[in-house]
Backbone as JSON, one array per atom type, in Angstrom:
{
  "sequence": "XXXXXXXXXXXXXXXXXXXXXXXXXXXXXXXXXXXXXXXXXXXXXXXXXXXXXXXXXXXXXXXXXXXXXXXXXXXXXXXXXXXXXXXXXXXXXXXXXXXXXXXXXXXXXXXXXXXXXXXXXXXXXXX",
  "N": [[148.57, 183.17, 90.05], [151.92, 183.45, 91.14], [154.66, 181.63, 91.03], [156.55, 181.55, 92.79], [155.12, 183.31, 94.88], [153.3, 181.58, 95.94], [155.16, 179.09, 96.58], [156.24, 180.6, 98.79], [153.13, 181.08, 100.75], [153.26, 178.33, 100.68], [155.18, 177.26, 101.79], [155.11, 178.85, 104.43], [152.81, 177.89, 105.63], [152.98, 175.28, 105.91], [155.08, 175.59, 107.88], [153.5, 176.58, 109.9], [151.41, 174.51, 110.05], [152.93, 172.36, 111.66], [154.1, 173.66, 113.29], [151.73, 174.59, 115.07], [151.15, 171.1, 115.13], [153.17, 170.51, 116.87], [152.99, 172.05, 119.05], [150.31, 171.0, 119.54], [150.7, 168.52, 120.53], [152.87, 168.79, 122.69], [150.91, 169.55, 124.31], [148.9, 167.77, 124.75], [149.99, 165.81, 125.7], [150.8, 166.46, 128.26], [148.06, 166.65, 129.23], [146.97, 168.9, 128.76], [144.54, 171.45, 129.46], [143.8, 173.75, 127.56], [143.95, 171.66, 125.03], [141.19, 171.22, 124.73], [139.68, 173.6, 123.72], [137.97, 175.68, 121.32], [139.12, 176.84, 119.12], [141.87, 175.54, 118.73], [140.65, 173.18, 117.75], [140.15, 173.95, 115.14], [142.1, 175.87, 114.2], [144.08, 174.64, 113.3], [143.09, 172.67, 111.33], [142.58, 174.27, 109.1], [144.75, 175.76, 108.45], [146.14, 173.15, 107.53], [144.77, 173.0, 105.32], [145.15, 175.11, 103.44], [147.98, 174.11, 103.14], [147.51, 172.12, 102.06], [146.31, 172.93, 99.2], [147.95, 174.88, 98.32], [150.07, 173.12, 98.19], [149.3, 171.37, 95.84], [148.66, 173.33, 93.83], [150.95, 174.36, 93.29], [152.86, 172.29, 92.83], [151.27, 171.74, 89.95], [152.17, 174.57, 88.6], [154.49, 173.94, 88.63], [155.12, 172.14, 87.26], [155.02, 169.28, 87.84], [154.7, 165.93, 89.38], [152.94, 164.02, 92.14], [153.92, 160.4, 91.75], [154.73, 160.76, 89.58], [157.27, 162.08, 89.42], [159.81, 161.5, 91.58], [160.78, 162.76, 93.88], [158.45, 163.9, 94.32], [156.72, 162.05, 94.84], [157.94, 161.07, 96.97], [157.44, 162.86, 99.29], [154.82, 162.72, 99.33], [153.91, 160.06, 100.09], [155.31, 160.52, 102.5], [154.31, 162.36, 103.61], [151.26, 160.97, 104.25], [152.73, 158.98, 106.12], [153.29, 160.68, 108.17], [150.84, 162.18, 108.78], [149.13, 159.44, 109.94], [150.94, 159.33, 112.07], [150.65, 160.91, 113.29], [147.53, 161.26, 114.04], [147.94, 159.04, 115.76], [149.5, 160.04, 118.03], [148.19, 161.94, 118.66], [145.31, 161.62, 118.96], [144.91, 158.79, 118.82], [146.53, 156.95, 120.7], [147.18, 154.64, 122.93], [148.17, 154.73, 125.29], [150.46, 156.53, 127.58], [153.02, 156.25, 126.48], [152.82, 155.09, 123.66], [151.89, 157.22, 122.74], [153.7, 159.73, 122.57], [155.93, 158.23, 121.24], [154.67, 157.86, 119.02], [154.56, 160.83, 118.21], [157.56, 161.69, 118.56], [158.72, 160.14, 116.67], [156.77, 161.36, 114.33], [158.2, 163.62, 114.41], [160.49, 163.23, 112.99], [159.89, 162.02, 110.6], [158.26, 164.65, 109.04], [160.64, 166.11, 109.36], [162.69, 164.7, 107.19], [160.49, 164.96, 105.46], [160.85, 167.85, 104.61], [164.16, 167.76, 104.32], [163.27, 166.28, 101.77], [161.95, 167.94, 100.0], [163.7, 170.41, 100.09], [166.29, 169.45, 98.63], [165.03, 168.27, 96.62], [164.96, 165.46, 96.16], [164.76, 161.84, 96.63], [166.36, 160.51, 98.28], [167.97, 162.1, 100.4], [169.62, 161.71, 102.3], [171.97, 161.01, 101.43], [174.31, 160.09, 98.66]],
  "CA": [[149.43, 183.36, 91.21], [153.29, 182.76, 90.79], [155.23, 180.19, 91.59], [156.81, 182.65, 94.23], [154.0, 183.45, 95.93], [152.95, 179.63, 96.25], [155.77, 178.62, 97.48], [156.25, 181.42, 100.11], [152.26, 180.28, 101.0], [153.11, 176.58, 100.9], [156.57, 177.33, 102.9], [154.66, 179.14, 105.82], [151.63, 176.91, 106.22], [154.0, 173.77, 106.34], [155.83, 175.79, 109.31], [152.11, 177.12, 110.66], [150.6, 173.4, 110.43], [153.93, 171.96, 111.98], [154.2, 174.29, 114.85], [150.29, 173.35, 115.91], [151.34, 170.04, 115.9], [154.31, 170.52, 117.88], [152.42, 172.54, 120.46], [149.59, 170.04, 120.47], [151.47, 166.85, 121.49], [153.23, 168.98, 123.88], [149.53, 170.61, 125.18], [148.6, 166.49, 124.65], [150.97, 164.52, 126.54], [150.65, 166.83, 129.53], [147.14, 166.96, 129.23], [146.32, 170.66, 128.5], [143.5, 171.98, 128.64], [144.21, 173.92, 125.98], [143.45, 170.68, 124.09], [139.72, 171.21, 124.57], [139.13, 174.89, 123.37], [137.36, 175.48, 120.14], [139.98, 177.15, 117.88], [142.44, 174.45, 118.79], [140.33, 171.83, 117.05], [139.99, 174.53, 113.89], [142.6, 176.16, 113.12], [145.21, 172.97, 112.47], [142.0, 171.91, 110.03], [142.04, 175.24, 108.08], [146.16, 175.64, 107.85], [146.36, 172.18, 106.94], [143.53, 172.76, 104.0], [146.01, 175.56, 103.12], [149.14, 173.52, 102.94], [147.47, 171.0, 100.97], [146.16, 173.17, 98.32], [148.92, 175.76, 97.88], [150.99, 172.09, 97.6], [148.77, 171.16, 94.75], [148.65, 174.49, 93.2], [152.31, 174.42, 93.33], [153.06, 171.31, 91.97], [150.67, 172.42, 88.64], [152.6, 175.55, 88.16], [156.48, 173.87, 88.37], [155.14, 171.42, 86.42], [156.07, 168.23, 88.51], [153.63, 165.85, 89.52], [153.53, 162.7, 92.75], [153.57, 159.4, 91.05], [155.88, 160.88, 87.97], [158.64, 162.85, 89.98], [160.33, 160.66, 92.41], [160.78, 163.46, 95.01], [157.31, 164.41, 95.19], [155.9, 160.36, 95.56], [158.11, 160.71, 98.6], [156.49, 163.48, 99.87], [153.27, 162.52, 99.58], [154.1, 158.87, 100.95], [155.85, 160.68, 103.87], [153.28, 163.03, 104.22], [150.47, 159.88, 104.71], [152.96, 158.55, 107.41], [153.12, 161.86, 109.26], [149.26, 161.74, 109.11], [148.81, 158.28, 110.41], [151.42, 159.29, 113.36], [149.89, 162.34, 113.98], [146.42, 160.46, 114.81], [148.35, 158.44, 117.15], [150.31, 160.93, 118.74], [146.82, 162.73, 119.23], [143.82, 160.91, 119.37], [144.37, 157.04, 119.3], [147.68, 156.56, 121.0], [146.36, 153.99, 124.11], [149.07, 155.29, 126.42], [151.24, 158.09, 127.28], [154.52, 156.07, 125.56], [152.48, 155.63, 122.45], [151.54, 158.64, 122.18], [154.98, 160.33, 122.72], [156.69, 157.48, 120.83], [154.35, 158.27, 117.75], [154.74, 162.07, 118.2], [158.95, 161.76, 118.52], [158.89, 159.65, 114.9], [156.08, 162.57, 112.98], [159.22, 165.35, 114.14], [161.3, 162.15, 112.22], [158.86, 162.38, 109.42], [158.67, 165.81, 109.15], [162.26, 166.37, 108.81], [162.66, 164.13, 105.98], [159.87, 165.92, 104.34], [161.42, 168.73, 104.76], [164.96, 167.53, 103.34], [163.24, 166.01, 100.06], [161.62, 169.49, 99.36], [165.0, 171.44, 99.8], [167.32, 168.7, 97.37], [164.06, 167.61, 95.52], [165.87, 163.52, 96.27], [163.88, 161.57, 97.65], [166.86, 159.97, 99.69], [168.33, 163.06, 100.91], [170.95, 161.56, 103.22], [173.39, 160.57, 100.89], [173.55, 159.7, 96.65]],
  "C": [[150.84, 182.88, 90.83], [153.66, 182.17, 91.71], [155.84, 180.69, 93.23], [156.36, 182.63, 95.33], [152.98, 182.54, 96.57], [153.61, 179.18, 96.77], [155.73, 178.93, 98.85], [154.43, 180.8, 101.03], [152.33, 178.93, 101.67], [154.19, 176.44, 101.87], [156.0, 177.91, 104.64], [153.39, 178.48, 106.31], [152.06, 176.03, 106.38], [154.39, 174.33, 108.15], [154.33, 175.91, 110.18], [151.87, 175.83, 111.35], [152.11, 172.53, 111.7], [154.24, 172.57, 113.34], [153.09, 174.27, 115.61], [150.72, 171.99, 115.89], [152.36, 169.73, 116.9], [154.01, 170.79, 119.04], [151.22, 171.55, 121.02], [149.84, 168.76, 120.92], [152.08, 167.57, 122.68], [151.96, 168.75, 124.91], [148.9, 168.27, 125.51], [148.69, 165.82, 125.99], [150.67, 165.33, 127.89], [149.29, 167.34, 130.08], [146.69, 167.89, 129.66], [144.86, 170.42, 128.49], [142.6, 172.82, 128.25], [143.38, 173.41, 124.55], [141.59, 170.61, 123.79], [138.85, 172.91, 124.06], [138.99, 174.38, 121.68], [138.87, 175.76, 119.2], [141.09, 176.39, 117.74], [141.88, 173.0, 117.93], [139.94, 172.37, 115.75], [141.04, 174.79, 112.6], [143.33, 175.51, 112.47], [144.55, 173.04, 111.3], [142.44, 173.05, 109.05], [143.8, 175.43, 107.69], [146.88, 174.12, 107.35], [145.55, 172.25, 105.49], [144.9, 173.78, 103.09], [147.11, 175.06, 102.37], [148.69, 172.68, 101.62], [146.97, 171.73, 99.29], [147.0, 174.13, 97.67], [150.12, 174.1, 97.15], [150.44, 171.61, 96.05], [148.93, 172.16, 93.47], [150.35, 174.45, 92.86], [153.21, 173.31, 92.46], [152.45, 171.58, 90.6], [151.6, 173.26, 88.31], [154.16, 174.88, 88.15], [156.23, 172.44, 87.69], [155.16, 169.63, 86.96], [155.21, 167.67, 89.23], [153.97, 164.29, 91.0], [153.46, 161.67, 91.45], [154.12, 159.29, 90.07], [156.91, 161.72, 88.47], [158.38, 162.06, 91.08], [159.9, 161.08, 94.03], [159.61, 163.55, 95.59], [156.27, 163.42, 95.59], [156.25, 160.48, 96.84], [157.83, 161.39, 99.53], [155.63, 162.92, 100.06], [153.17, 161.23, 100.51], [154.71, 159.5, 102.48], [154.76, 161.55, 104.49], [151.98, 162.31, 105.07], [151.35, 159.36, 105.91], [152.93, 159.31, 108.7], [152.09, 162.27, 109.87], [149.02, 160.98, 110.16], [149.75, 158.66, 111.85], [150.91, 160.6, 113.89], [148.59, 162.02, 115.06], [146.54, 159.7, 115.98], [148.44, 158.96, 118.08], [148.8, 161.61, 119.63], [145.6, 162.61, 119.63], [143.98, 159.58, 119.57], [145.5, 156.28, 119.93], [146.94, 155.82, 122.4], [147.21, 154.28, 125.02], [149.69, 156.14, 126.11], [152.73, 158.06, 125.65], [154.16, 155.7, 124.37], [152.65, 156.66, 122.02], [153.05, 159.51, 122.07], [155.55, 159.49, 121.72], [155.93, 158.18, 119.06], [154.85, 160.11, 117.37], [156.68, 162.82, 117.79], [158.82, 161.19, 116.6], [158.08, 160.17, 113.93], [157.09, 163.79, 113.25], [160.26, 164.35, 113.11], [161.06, 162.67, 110.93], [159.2, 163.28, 108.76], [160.09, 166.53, 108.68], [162.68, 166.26, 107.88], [161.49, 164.88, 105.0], [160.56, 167.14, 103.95], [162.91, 168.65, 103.88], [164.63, 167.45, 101.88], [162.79, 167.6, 99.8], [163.08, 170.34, 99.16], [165.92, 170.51, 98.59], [166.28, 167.94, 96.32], [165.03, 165.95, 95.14], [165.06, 162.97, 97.43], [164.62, 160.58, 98.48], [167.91, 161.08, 100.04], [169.43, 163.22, 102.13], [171.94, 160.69, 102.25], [172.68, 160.58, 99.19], [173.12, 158.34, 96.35]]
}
């Protein structure tokens, strides 16, 4: 598969998985429910499996690995925080202003992932 066609992959399952979580903190916080249908608790799982293995696949083919390129440690470290606030945001937040509070700082997250990937720097607001 080329690098191309991995990216493009890994570029629209980022937006895919990213726009389910956007809609389910909304569907969340105003307790949808939405939140209780089957394909809602699927498909996230299956465009997240996506993301993560087109990211892998992707990283192999441009050569560039976490843990030995700067940029992509800070991915992966930002990616684990976006996780961990995701869970909040969605399942273990004990109130509404948790839950919202975690959900406002994974679009934070998010963002910053988003920067390091475009300037491959993993501090992306300044040199």
């Amino acid at each position: 598969m080329s690098s191309l066609l991995l990216k493009t992959v890994h570029i629209s399952s980022a937006t895919g998985s990213y726009i389910l979580f956007f809609l389910r903190g909304i569907w969340s916080l105003n307790g949808s429910a939405i939140m209780s249908q089957r394909w809602i608790k699927i498909v996230p799982h299956v465009v997240d499996t996506l993301l993560i293995v087109s990211a892998i696949m992707l990283a192999f083919s441009i050569r560039e690995y976490p843990f030995v390129d700067a940029w992509l440690t800070a991915k992966v470290i930002a990616l684990l925080l976006y996780i961990g606030l995701g869970f909040v945001a969605l399942r273990y937040g004990r109130s509404k202003t948790v839950r919202l509070s975690a959900w406002v700082m994974a679009q934070l997250v998010f963002t910053y992932i988003v920067l390091v990937a475009i300037s491959h720097n993993p501090w992306p607001f300044g040199s």
